[in-house]
mmCIF file of C-alpha atoms in Angstrom:
data_model
loop_
_atom_site.group_PDB
_atom_site.id
_atom_site.type_symbol
_atom_site.label_atom_id
_atom_site.label_comp_id
_atom_site.label_asym_id
_atom_site.label_seq_id
_atom_site.Cartn_x
_atom_site.Cartn_y
_atom_site.Cartn_z
ATOM 1 C CA MET A 652 -16.612 5.097 -3.612
ATOM 2 C CA ASN A 653 -19.661 7.227 -4.282
ATOM 3 C CA LEU A 654 -21.115 9.717 -1.811
ATOM 4 C CA LEU A 655 -23.995 7.459 -0.684
ATOM 5 C CA THR A 656 -21.647 4.560 0.068
ATOM 6 C CA PHE A 657 -19.279 6.904 1.900
ATOM 7 C CA MET A 658 -22.156 8.280 3.988
ATOM 8 C CA LEU A 659 -23.350 4.742 4.814
ATOM 9 C CA ALA A 660 -19.803 3.902 5.930
ATOM 10 C CA VAL A 661 -19.538 6.998 8.117
ATOM 11 C CA ILE A 662 -22.940 6.312 9.699
ATOM 12 C CA SER A 663 -21.963 2.683 10.324
ATOM 13 C CA VAL A 664 -18.649 3.690 11.904
ATOM 14 C CA THR A 665 -20.371 6.349 14.014
ATOM 15 C CA LEU A 666 -22.947 3.848 15.296
ATOM 16 C CA ASN A 667 -20.137 1.411 16.082
ATOM 17 C CA ALA A 668 -18.286 4.110 18.045
ATOM 18 C CA LEU A 669 -21.470 5.019 19.921
ATOM 19 C CA ALA A 670 -21.907 1.326 20.749
ATOM 20 C CA GLN A 671 -18.417 1.356 22.302
ATOM 21 C CA ILE A 672 -19.364 4.342 24.431
ATOM 22 C CA ALA A 673 -22.592 2.623 25.516
ATOM 23 C CA LEU A 674 -20.656 -0.496 26.521
ATOM 24 C CA ARG A 675 -18.197 1.616 28.493
ATOM 25 C CA LYS A 676 -21.157 3.199 30.304
ATOM 26 C CA THR A 677 -22.487 -0.321 30.895
ATOM 27 C CA MET A 678 -19.320 -1.295 32.718
ATOM 28 C CA GLN A 679 -19.322 1.960 34.680
ATOM 29 C CA THR A 680 -22.845 1.244 35.911
ATOM 30 C CA ILE A 681 -22.402 -2.498 36.555
ATOM 31 C CA GLY A 682 -18.895 -2.425 37.943
ATOM 32 C CA THR A 683 -16.085 -4.890 37.469
ATOM 33 C CA PHE A 684 -16.121 -8.056 35.419
ATOM 34 C CA PRO A 685 -16.907 -11.160 37.532
ATOM 35 C CA GLN A 686 -13.976 -12.861 39.216
ATOM 36 C CA SER A 687 -15.652 -16.191 39.949
ATOM 37 C CA VAL A 688 -17.854 -18.527 37.938
ATOM 38 C CA SER A 689 -20.768 -18.118 40.331
ATOM 39 C CA ASP A 690 -20.807 -14.373 39.708
ATOM 40 C CA TYR A 691 -21.294 -14.769 35.932
ATOM 41 C CA PHE A 692 -25.013 -15.473 36.251
ATOM 42 C CA TYR A 693 -25.602 -12.310 38.250
ATOM 43 C CA PHE A 694 -23.411 -10.366 35.819
ATOM 44 C CA GLY A 695 -25.443 -11.704 32.881
ATOM 45 C CA TYR A 696 -28.649 -10.773 34.654
ATOM 46 C CA GLN A 697 -27.358 -7.238 35.179
ATOM 47 C CA LEU A 698 -26.424 -6.979 31.500
ATOM 48 C CA ILE A 699 -29.847 -8.073 30.286
ATOM 49 C CA LEU A 700 -31.505 -5.354 32.372
ATOM 50 C CA ASN A 701 -28.973 -2.598 31.619
ATOM 51 C CA ALA A 702 -30.251 0.077 29.215
ATOM 52 C CA TRP A 703 -26.710 1.048 28.164
ATOM 53 C CA PHE A 704 -25.943 -2.570 27.225
ATOM 54 C CA ILE A 705 -29.180 -2.978 25.255
ATOM 55 C CA THR A 706 -28.523 0.310 23.464
ATOM 56 C CA GLY A 707 -24.956 -0.710 22.643
ATOM 57 C CA MET A 708 -26.027 -4.059 21.212
ATOM 58 C CA CYS A 709 -28.759 -2.429 19.101
ATOM 59 C CA LEU A 710 -26.280 0.118 17.768
ATOM 60 C CA TYR A 711 -23.892 -2.704 16.874
ATOM 61 C CA ALA A 712 -26.616 -4.588 15.003
ATOM 62 C CA ILE A 713 -27.583 -1.542 12.936
ATOM 63 C CA SER A 714 -23.926 -0.731 12.329
ATOM 64 C CA ILE A 715 -23.255 -4.240 11.013
ATOM 65 C CA ALA A 716 -26.263 -4.093 8.673
ATOM 66 C CA LEU A 717 -25.077 -0.782 7.235
ATOM 67 C CA TRP A 718 -21.512 -2.068 6.954
ATOM 68 C CA MET A 719 -22.741 -5.048 4.933
ATOM 69 C CA ALA A 720 -24.384 -2.569 2.531
ATOM 70 C CA VAL A 721 -21.072 -0.710 2.243
ATOM 71 C CA LEU A 722 -19.140 -3.910 1.538
ATOM 72 C CA GLY A 723 -21.673 -4.802 -1.122
ATOM 73 C CA LYS A 724 -20.855 -1.573 -2.976
ATOM 74 C CA THR A 725 -17.103 -1.053 -2.578
ATOM 75 C CA GLU A 726 -13.801 -2.853 -2.151
ATOM 76 C CA VAL A 727 -12.994 -3.936 1.394
ATOM 77 C CA SER A 728 -9.461 -2.521 1.041
ATOM 78 C CA LEU A 729 -11.000 0.913 0.456
ATOM 79 C CA ALA A 730 -13.851 0.662 2.990
ATOM 80 C CA TYR A 731 -12.040 -0.913 5.938
ATOM 81 C CA PRO A 732 -9.677 2.008 6.644
ATOM 82 C CA LEU A 733 -12.769 4.171 7.211
ATOM 83 C CA LEU A 734 -13.250 2.266 10.464
ATOM 84 C CA SER A 735 -10.394 4.392 11.774
ATOM 85 C CA ILE A 736 -12.801 7.319 11.899
ATOM 86 C CA GLY A 737 -14.254 5.514 14.903
ATOM 87 C CA TYR A 738 -11.033 6.252 16.836
ATOM 88 C CA ILE A 739 -11.626 9.956 16.349
ATOM 89 C CA ILE A 740 -15.287 9.763 17.320
ATOM 90 C CA THR A 741 -14.620 7.701 20.441
ATOM 91 C CA ALA A 742 -11.775 9.982 21.542
ATOM 92 C CA PHE A 743 -14.004 13.034 21.135
ATOM 93 C CA ILE A 744 -16.967 11.490 22.965
ATOM 94 C CA GLY A 745 -14.700 9.892 25.551
ATOM 95 C CA TYR A 746 -13.196 13.260 26.352
ATOM 96 C CA PHE A 747 -16.430 15.253 26.562
ATOM 97 C CA PHE A 748 -18.940 12.613 27.745
ATOM 98 C CA LEU A 749 -16.853 10.214 29.825
ATOM 99 C CA HIS A 750 -14.224 12.770 30.921
ATOM 100 C CA GLU A 751 -11.381 10.561 29.744
ATOM 101 C CA ASN A 752 -7.831 11.826 29.334
ATOM 102 C CA VAL A 753 -7.028 12.724 25.721
ATOM 103 C CA ASN A 754 -3.461 13.983 25.857
ATOM 104 C CA LEU A 755 -1.192 15.445 23.169
ATOM 105 C CA LEU A 756 0.251 12.050 22.209
ATOM 106 C CA ARG A 757 -3.247 10.672 21.522
ATOM 107 C CA ILE A 758 -4.099 13.748 19.470
ATOM 108 C CA ILE A 759 -0.934 13.265 17.392
ATOM 109 C CA GLY A 760 -1.956 9.634 16.840
ATOM 110 C CA LEU A 761 -5.443 10.702 15.733
ATOM 111 C CA VAL A 762 -3.991 13.245 13.288
ATOM 112 C CA THR A 763 -1.735 10.516 11.902
ATOM 113 C CA ILE A 764 -4.779 8.276 11.416
ATOM 114 C CA CYS A 765 -6.604 11.092 9.589
ATOM 115 C CA ILE A 766 -3.649 11.576 7.256
ATOM 116 C CA GLY A 767 -3.615 7.842 6.554
ATOM 117 C CA ILE A 768 -7.338 7.839 5.736
ATOM 118 C CA ILE A 769 -6.827 10.711 3.299
ATOM 119 C CA ILE A 770 -3.926 8.907 1.589
ATOM 120 C CA ILE A 771 -5.922 5.683 1.236
ATOM 121 C CA SER A 772 -9.008 7.508 -0.073
ATOM 122 C CA ARG A 773 -6.899 9.140 -2.796
ATOM 123 C CA SER A 774 -5.681 5.748 -4.003
ATOM 124 C CA ALA A 775 -9.074 4.704 -5.367
#
């Protein structure tokens, strides 16, 4: 995988992770998922007007377009593991922006993921 393709993959994964954060903020601002069928219309209305939701969907769309470019240039078995970088990004942002709990066990898991990405990248 050349540097440009790698950078496109990292940007795509980062945008995807940011979309996850935006959707989490969406649910924090809207509240709980509807419990009855009649509440789905109001929930949908709230989504359409929610800036976090719109931002998240736009980030997803751009991320998918970039990911298609990546898949057009490299093997899926080499590119797909790079999606794991998103775990690291979301944990970091979740901790600092959303004040989520990132304990030692999660950090060990993230380090394990990083080691796996390095091993896979060396196999090309």
